[in-house]
Short mmCIF file of C-alpha atoms in Angstrom, two decimals:
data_model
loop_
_atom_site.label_atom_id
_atom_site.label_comp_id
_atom_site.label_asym_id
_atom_site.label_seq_id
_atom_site.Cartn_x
_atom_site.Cartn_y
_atom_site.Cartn_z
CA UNK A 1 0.00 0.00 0.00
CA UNK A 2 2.70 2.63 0.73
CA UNK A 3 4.56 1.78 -2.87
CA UNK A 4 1.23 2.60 -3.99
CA UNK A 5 1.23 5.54 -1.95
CA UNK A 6 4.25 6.71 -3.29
CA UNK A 7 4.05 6.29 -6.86
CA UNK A 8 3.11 9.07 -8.64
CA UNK A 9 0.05 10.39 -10.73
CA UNK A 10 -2.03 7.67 -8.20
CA UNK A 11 -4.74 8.94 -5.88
CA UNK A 12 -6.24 6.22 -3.82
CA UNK A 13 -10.04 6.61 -2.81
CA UNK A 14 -10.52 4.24 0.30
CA UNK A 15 -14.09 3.42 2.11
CA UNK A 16 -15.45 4.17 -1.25
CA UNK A 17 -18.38 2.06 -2.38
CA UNK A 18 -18.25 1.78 -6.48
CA UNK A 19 -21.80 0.19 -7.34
CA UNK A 20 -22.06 1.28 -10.73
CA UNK A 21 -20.43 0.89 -14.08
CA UNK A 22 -21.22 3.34 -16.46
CA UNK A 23 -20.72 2.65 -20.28
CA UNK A 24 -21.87 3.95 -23.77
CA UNK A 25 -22.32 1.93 -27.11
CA UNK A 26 -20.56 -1.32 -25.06
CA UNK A 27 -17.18 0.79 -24.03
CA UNK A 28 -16.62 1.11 -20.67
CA UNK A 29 -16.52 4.88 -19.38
CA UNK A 30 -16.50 4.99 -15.78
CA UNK A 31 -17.57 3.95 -12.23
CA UNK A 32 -20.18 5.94 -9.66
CA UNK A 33 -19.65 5.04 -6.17
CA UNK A 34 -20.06 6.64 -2.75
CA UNK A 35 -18.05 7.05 0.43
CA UNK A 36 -19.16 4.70 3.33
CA UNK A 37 -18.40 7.60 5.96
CA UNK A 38 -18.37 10.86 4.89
CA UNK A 39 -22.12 12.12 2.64
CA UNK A 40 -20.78 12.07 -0.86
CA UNK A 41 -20.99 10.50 -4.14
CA UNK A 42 -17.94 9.51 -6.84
CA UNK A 43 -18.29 10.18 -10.42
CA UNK A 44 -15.21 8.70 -11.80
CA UNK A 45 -14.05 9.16 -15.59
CA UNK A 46 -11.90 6.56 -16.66
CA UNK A 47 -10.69 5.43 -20.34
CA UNK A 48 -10.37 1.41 -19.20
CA UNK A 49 -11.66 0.06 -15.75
CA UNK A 50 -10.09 -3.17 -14.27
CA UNK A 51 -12.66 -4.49 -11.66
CA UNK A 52 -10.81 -6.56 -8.80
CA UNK A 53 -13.54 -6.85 -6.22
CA UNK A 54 -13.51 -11.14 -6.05
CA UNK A 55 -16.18 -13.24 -6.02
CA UNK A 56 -19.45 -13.84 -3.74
CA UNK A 57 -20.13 -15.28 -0.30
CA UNK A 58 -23.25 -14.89 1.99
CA UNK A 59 -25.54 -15.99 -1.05
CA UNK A 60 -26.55 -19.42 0.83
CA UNK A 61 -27.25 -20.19 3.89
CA UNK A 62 -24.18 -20.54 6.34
CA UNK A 63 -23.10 -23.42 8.27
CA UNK A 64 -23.32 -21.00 11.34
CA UNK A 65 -26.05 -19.11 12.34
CA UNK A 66 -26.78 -15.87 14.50
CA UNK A 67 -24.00 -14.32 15.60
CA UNK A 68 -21.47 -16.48 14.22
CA UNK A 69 -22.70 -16.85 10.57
CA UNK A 70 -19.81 -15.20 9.25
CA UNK A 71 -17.38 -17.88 10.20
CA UNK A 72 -16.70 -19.26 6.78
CA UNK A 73 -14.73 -20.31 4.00
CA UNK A 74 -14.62 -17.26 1.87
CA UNK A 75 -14.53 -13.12 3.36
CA UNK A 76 -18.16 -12.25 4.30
CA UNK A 77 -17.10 -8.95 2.77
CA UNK A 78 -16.93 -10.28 -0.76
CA UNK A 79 -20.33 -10.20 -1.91
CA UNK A 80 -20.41 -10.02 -5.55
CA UNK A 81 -20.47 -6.79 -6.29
CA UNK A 82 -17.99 -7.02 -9.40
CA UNK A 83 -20.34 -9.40 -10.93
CA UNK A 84 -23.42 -7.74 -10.28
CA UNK A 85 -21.51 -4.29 -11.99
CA UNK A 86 -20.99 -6.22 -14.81
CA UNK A 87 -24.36 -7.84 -15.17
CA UNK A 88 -26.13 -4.44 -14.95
CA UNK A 89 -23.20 -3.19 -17.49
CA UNK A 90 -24.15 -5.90 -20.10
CA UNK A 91 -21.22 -7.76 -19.78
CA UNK A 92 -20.89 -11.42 -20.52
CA UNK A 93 -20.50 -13.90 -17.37
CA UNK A 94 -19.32 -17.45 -17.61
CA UNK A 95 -19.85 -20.76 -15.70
CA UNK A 96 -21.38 -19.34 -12.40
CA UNK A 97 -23.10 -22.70 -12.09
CA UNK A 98 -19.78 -24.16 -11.55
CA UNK A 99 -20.09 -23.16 -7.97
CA UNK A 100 -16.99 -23.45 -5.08
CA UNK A 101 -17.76 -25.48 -1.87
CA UNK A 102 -15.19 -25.90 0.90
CA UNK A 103 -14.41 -29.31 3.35
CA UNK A 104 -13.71 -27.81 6.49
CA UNK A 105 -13.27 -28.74 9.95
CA UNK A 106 -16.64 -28.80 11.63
CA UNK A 107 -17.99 -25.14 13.21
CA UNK A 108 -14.04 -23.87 13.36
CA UNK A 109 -14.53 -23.77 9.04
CA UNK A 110 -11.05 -24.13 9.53
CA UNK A 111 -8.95 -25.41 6.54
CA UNK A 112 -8.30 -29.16 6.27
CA UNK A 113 -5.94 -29.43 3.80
CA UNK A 114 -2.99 -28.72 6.24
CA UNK A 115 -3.90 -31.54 8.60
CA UNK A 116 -4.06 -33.82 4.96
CA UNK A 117 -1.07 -33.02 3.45
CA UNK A 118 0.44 -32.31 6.13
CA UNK A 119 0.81 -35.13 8.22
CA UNK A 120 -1.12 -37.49 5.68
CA UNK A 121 -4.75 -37.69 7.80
CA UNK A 122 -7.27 -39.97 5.39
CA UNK A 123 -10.63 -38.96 5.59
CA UNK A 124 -12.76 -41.49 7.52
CA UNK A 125 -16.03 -42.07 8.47
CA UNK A 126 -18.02 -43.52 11.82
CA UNK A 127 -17.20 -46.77 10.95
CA UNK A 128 -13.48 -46.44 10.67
CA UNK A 129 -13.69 -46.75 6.76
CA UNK A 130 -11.13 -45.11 4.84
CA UNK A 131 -13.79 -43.47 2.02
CA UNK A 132 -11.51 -41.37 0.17
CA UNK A 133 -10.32 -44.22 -1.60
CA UNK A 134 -13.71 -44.82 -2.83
CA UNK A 135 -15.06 -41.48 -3.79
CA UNK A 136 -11.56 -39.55 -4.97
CA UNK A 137 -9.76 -36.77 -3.44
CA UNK A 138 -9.78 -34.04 -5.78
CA UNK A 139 -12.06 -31.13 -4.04
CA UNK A 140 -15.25 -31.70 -5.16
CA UNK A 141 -14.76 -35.27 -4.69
CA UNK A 142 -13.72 -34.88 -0.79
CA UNK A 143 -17.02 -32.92 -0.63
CA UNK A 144 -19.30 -35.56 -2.11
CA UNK A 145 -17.82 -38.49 -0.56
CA UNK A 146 -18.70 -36.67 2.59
CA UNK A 147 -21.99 -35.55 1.93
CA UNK A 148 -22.87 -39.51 0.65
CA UNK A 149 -21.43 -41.31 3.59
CA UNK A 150 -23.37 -39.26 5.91
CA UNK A 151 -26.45 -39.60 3.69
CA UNK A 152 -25.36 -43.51 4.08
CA UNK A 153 -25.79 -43.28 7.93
CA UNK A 154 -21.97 -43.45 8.07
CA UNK A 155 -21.45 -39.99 9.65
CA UNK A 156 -20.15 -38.31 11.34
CA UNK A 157 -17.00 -38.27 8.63
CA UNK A 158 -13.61 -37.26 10.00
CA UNK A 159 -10.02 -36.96 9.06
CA UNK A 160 -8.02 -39.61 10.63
CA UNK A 161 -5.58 -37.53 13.44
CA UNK A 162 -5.47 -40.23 15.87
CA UNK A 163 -2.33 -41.77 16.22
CA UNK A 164 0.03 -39.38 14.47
CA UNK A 165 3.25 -38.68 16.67
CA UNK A 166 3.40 -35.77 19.28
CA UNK A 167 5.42 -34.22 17.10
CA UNK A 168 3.25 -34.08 14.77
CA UNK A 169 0.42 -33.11 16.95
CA UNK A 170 2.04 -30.23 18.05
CA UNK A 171 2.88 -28.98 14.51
CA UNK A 172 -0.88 -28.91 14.13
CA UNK A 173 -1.29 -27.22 16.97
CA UNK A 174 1.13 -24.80 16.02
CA UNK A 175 -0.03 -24.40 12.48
CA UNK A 176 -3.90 -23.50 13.30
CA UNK A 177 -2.58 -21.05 15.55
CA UNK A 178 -1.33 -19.06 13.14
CA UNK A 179 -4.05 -19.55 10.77
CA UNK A 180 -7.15 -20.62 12.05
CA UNK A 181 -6.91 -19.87 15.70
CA UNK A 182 -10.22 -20.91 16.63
CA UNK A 183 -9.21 -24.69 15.69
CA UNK A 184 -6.38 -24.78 17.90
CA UNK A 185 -8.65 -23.68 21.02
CA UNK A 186 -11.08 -25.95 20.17
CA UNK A 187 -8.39 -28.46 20.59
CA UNK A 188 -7.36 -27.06 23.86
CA UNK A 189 -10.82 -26.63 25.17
CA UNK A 190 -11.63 -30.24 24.52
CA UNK A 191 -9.13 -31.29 26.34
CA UNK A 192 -7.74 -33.53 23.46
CA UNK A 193 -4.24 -33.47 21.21
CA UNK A 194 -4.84 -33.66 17.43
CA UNK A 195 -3.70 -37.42 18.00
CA UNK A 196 -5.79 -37.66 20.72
CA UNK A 197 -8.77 -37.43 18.59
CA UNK A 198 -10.18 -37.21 15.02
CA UNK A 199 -11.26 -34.20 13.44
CA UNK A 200 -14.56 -34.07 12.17
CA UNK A 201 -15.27 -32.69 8.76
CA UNK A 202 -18.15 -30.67 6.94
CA UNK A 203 -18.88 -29.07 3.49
CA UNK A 204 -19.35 -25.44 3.73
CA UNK A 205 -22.16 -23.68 2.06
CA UNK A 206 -21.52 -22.66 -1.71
CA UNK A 207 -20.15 -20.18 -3.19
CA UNK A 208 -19.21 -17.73 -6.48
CA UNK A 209 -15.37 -18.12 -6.57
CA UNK A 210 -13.36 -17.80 -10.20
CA UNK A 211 -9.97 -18.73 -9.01
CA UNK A 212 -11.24 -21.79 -7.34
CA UNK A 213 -13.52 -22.72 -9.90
CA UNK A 214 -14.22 -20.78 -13.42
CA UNK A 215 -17.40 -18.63 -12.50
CA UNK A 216 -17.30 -15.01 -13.48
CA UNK A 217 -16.57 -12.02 -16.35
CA UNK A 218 -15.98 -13.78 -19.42
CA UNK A 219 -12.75 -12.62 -20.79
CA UNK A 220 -9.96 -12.69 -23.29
CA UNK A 221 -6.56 -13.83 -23.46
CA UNK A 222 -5.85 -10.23 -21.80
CA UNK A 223 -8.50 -10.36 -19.33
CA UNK A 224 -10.46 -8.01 -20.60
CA UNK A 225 -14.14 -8.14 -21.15
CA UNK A 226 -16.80 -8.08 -23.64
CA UNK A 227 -17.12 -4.39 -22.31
CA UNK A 228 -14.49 -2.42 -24.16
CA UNK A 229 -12.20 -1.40 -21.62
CA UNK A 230 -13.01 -2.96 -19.41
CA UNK A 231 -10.92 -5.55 -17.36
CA UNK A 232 -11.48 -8.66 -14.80
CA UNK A 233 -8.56 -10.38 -12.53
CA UNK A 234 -8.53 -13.29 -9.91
CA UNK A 235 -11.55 -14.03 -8.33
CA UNK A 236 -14.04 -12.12 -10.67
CA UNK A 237 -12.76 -12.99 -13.73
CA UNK A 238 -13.99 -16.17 -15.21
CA UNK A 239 -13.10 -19.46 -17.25
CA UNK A 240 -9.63 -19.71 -15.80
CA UNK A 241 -10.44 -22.44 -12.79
CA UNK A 242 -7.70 -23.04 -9.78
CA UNK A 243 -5.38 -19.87 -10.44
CA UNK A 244 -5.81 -19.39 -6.29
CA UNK A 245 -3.79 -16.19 -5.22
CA UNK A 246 -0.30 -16.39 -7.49
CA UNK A 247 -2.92 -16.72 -11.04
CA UNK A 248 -5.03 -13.68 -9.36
CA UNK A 249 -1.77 -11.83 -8.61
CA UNK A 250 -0.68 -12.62 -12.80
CA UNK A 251 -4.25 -11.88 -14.06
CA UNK A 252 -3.89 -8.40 -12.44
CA UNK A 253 -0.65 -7.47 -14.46
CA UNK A 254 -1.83 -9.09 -17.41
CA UNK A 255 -4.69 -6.71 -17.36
CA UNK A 256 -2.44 -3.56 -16.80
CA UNK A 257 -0.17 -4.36 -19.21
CA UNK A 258 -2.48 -4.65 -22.19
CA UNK A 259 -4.34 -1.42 -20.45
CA UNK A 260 -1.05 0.45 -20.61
CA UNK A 261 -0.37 -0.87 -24.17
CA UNK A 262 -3.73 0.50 -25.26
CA UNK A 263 -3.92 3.80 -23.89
CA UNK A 264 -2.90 7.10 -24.76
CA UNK A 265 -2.44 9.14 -21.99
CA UNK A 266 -1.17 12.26 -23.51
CA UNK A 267 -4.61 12.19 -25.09
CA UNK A 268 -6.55 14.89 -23.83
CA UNK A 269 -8.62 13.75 -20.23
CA UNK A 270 -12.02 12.19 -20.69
CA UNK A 271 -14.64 14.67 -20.75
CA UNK A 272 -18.47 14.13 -18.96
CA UNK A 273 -20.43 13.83 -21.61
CA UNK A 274 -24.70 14.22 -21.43
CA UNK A 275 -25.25 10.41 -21.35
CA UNK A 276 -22.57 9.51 -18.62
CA UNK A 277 -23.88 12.64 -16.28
CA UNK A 278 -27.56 11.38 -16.99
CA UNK A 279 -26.85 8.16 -16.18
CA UNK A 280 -24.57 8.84 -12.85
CA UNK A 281 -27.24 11.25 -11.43
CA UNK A 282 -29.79 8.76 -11.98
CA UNK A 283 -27.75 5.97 -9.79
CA UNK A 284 -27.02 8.98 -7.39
CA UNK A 285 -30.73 9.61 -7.17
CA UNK A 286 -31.06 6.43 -5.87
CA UNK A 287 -28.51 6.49 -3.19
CA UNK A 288 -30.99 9.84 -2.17
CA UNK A 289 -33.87 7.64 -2.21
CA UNK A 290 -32.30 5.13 0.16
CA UNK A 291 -31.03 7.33 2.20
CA UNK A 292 -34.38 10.36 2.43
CA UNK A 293 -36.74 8.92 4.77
CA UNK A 294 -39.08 9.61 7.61
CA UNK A 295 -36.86 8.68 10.17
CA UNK A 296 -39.91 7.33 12.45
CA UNK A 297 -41.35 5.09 9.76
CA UNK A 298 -40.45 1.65 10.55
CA UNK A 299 -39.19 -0.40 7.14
CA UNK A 300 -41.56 -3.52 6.29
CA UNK A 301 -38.47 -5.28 6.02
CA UNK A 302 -34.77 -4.28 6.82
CA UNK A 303 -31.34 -5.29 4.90
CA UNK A 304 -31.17 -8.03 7.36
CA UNK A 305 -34.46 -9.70 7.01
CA UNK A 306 -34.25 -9.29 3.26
CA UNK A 307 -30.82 -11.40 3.10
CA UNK A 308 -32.12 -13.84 5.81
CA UNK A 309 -34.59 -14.39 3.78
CA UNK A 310 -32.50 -14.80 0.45
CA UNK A 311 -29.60 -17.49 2.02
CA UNK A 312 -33.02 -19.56 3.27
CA UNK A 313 -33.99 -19.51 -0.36
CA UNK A 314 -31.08 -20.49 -1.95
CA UNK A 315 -30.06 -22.80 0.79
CA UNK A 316 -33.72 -24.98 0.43
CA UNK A 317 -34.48 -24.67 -3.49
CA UNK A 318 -31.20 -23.89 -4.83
CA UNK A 319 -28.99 -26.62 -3.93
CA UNK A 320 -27.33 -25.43 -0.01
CA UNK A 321 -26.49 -27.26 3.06
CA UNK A 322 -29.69 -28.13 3.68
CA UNK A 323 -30.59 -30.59 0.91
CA UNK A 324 -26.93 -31.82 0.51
CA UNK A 325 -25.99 -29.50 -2.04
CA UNK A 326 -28.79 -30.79 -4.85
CA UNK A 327 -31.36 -29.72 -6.54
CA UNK A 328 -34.13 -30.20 -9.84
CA UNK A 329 -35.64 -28.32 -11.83
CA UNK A 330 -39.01 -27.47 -9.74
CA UNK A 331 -36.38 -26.40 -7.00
CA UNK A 332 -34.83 -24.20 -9.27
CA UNK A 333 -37.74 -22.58 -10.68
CA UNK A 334 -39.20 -22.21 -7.21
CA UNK A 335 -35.65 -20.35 -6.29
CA UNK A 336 -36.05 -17.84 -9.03
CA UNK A 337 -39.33 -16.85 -7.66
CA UNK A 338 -38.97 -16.34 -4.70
CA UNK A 339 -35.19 -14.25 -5.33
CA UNK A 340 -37.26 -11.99 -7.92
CA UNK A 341 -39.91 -11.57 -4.94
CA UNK A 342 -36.87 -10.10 -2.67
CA UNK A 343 -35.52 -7.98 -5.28
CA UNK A 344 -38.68 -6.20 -5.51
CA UNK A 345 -38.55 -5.81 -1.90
CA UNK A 346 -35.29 -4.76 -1.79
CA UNK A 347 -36.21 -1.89 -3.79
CA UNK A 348 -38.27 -0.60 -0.69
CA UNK A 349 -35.04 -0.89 1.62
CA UNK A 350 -33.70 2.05 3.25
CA UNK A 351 -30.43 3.06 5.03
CA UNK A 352 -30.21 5.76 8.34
CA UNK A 353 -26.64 6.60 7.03
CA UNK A 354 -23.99 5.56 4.44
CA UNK A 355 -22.41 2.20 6.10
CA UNK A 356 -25.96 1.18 5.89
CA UNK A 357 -26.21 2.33 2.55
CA UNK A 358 -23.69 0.01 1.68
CA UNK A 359 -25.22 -2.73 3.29
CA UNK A 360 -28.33 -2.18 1.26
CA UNK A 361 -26.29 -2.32 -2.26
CA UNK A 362 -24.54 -5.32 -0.95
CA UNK A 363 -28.08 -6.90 -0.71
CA UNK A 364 -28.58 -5.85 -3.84
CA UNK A 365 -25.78 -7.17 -5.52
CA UNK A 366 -26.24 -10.62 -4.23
CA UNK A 367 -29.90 -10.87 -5.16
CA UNK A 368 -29.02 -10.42 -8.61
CA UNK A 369 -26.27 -12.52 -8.36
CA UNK A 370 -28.04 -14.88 -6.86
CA UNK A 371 -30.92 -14.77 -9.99
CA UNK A 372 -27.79 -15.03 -12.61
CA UNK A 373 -26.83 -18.12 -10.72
CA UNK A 374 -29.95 -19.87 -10.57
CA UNK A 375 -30.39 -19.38 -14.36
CA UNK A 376 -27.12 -20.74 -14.89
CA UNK A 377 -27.63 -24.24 -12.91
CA UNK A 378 -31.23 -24.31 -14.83
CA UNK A 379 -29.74 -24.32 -18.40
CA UNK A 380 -26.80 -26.78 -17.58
CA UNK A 381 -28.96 -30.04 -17.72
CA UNK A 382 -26.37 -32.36 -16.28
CA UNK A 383 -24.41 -33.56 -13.15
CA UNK A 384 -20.79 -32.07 -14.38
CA UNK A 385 -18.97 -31.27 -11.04
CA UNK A 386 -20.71 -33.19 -7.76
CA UNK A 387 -21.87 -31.37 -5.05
CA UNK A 388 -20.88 -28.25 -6.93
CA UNK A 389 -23.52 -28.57 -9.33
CA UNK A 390 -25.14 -31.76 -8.58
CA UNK A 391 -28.72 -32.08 -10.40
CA UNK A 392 -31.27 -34.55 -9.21
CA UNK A 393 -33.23 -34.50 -12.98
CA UNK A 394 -29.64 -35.06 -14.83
CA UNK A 395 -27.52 -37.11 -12.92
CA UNK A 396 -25.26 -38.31 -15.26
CA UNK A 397 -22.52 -36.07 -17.29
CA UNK A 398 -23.96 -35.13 -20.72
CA UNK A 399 -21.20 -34.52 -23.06
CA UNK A 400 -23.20 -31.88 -25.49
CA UNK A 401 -22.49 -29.48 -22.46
CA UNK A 402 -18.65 -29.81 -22.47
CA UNK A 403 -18.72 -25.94 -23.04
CA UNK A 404 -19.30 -22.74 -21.02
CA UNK A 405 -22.56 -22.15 -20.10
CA UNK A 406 -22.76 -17.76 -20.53
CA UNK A 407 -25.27 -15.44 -19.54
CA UNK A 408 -25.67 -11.20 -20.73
CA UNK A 409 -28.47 -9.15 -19.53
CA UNK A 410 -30.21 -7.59 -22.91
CA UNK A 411 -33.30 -5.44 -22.09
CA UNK A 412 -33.54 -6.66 -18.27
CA UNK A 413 -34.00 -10.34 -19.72
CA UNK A 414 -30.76 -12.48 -18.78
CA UNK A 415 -30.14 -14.80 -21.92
CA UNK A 416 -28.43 -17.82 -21.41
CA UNK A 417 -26.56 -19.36 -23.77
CA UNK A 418 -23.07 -21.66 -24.74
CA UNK A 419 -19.32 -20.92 -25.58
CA UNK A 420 -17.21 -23.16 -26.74
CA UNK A 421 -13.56 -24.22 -25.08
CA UNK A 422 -11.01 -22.82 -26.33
CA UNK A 423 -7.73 -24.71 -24.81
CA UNK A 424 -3.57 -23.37 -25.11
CA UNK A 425 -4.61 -20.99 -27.77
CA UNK A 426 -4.89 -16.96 -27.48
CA UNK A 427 -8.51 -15.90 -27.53
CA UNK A 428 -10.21 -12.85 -28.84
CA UNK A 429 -14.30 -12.05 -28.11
CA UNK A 430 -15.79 -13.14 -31.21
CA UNK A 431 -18.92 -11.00 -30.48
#
């Protein structure tokens, strides 16, 4: 941050809230944002745009409720908001069916790939039976072989810690506490050693995640979008599955390469023209209407009741914790309902002051998510990836959909539709 800081020509807006793209004739021209502390808005001019925001937790239902619902797998804070600027922008999106779900040590959602790896732990279940073998261990696998052998009436599952050496027991210990903290107590607490006792394992609820999996912008060998101008890295960018943090990291200097290849910046500055201040004042209008209330009427339904409300949906009809991460069609169809009911409501939400404010966008931006989602596991009529997109009506891999499933918002109607796979070749937007 202080390289940043110190480079020059760079001015660095922080607790600033960017909601909006704003574009002309498909070329990216801007953002519109506002501060989440002082009472102002952000028009910002800009000749490309590289959106970095990651992808989307809080959609489902969390393993945890009340108080402790944000203990999970991804940052509560990263709700979607890049992909819900670039659905209202008319960008393409890619593959957000292909959703991320975590195995995690049970109500810690601390990672479990440190206790596997590290000192070898095989996931086990009630009965002592090694079922890794049986199901496979790639992620989605170690999920599903979970989910099944509790389904079985072989739960609970665990990962076999029992046994290891005291050294290795205390590396655990040592390991959680710098990363997971809460794991390491719970060992403590319990009075138990890591080789004292298994650790029993859970899926988290799902999420939108493009460097785990491929959901997200669709883009071009250069990451950028079918917005002129404008660019996706790491987790919001999409078709480029299990980049993690080092791919992100590359995605974001592939981006600003091309950017600085492309523009001219002796060129004189971008001017506001009359479409980009119409449509900024009308997204800054709204902020007013969220914000102007009668301070003693009481809201029908706050921020919180509305996304309550939303994780319950998508947890029961569109494939959470709930019903072991499936779904059908019915299901599906029910979801979309019910999400488009809560949008409308959340156009009734208001906000006593600007942190709330961004609360209520952050609603927003998951609902429609959350609606681009549920279109996306409705079109994909098979079972490709289990538990992260496991479909009770197609169970069975159907090899007519070894493509992208895509999505573009065109007149308020999201159309769904296919891309091919393009492998180790450099790819342009053909449309």
């Amino acid at each position: 941050a202080n390289a940043v800081k110190k480079s020059k020509n760079v001015k660095i807006l922080n607790t600033v809230n960017i909601t909006d793209l704003i574009t002309e004739n498909g070329e990216i021209k801007g953002a519109v944002g506002f501060s989440i502390i002082e009472n102002a808005a952000y028009k910002i001019l800009a000749k490309k745009v590289i959106v970095a925001t990651g992808g989307a937790s809080g959609l489902y239902k969390p393993n945890n409720p009340g108080f402790s619902r944000h203990k999970m797998w991804y940052p509560p804070f990263n709700t979607g908001a890049g992909y819900a600027m670039g659905i209202k922008a008319g960008a393409e999106m890619t593959t957000f069916e292909m959703r991320f779900i975590a195995l995690r040590c049970k109500d810690t959602i601390a990672p479990t790939g440190t206790i596997a790896q590290g000192v070898g732990a095989k996931q086990v279940n009630s009965r002592g039976f090694v079922y890794e073998d049986k199901y496979g261990i790639t992620t989605s696998e170690r999920v599903y072989g979970t989910v099944k052998e509790n389904q079985l009436g072989n739960g609970p599952c665990y990962l076999k810690t029992s046994g290891i050496t005291d050294e290795e027991s205390k590396s655990l210990l040592k390991a959680y506490l710098n990363m997971a903290p809460s794991q390491t107590l719970k060992w403590i607490e319990s009075g138990k050693n890591p080789n004292e006792q298994d650790v029993e394992i859970q899926g988290t609820e799902p999420y939108i995640v493009g460097g785990h999996t491929a959901s997200g912008f669709w883009i071009n060998t250069n990451r950028e979008t079918t917005v002129k101008g404008l660019y996706a890295a790491g987790d919001v960018a999409g078709g480029f599955p299990q980049k993690y943090v080092t791919g992100a990291l590359a995605e974001g200097e592939i981006a600003a390469l091309d950017v600085i290849s492309k523009i001219n910046l002796k060129n004189e500055k971008n001017k506001e023209n009359q479409n980009f201040s119409e449509q900024s004042e009308k997204i800054i209008k709204e902020y007013e209407n969220i914000l102007n209330f009668e301070k003693n009427k009481i809201n029908e339904f706050s921020i919180e009741d509305l996304e309550e409300g939303m994780q319950k949906v998508m947890d029961e009809y569109a494939g959470g914790i709930s019903t072991n991460y499936q779904f059908n069609e019915k299901q599906l169809k029910l979801a979309d309902e019910k999400i488009s009911q809560l949008i409308e409501l959340s156009k009734g939400v208001k906000a006593e002051d600007m942190h709330d404010l961004m609360f209520a966008y952050e609603l927003k931006d998951r609902l429609l998510v959350c609606k681009s989602l549920i279109a996306h596991l409705l079109y994909r009529k098979e079972t490709r990836w289990h538990t992260f997109n496991e479909n009770l009506d197609h169970p069975k891999t159907d090899e007519k959909f070894f493509k992208y499933v895509n999505s573009k918002l065109i007149n308020d109607k999201l159309e769904v539709f296919t891309r091919e796979i393009v492998k180790e070749d450099f790819y342009e937007h053909s449309n």
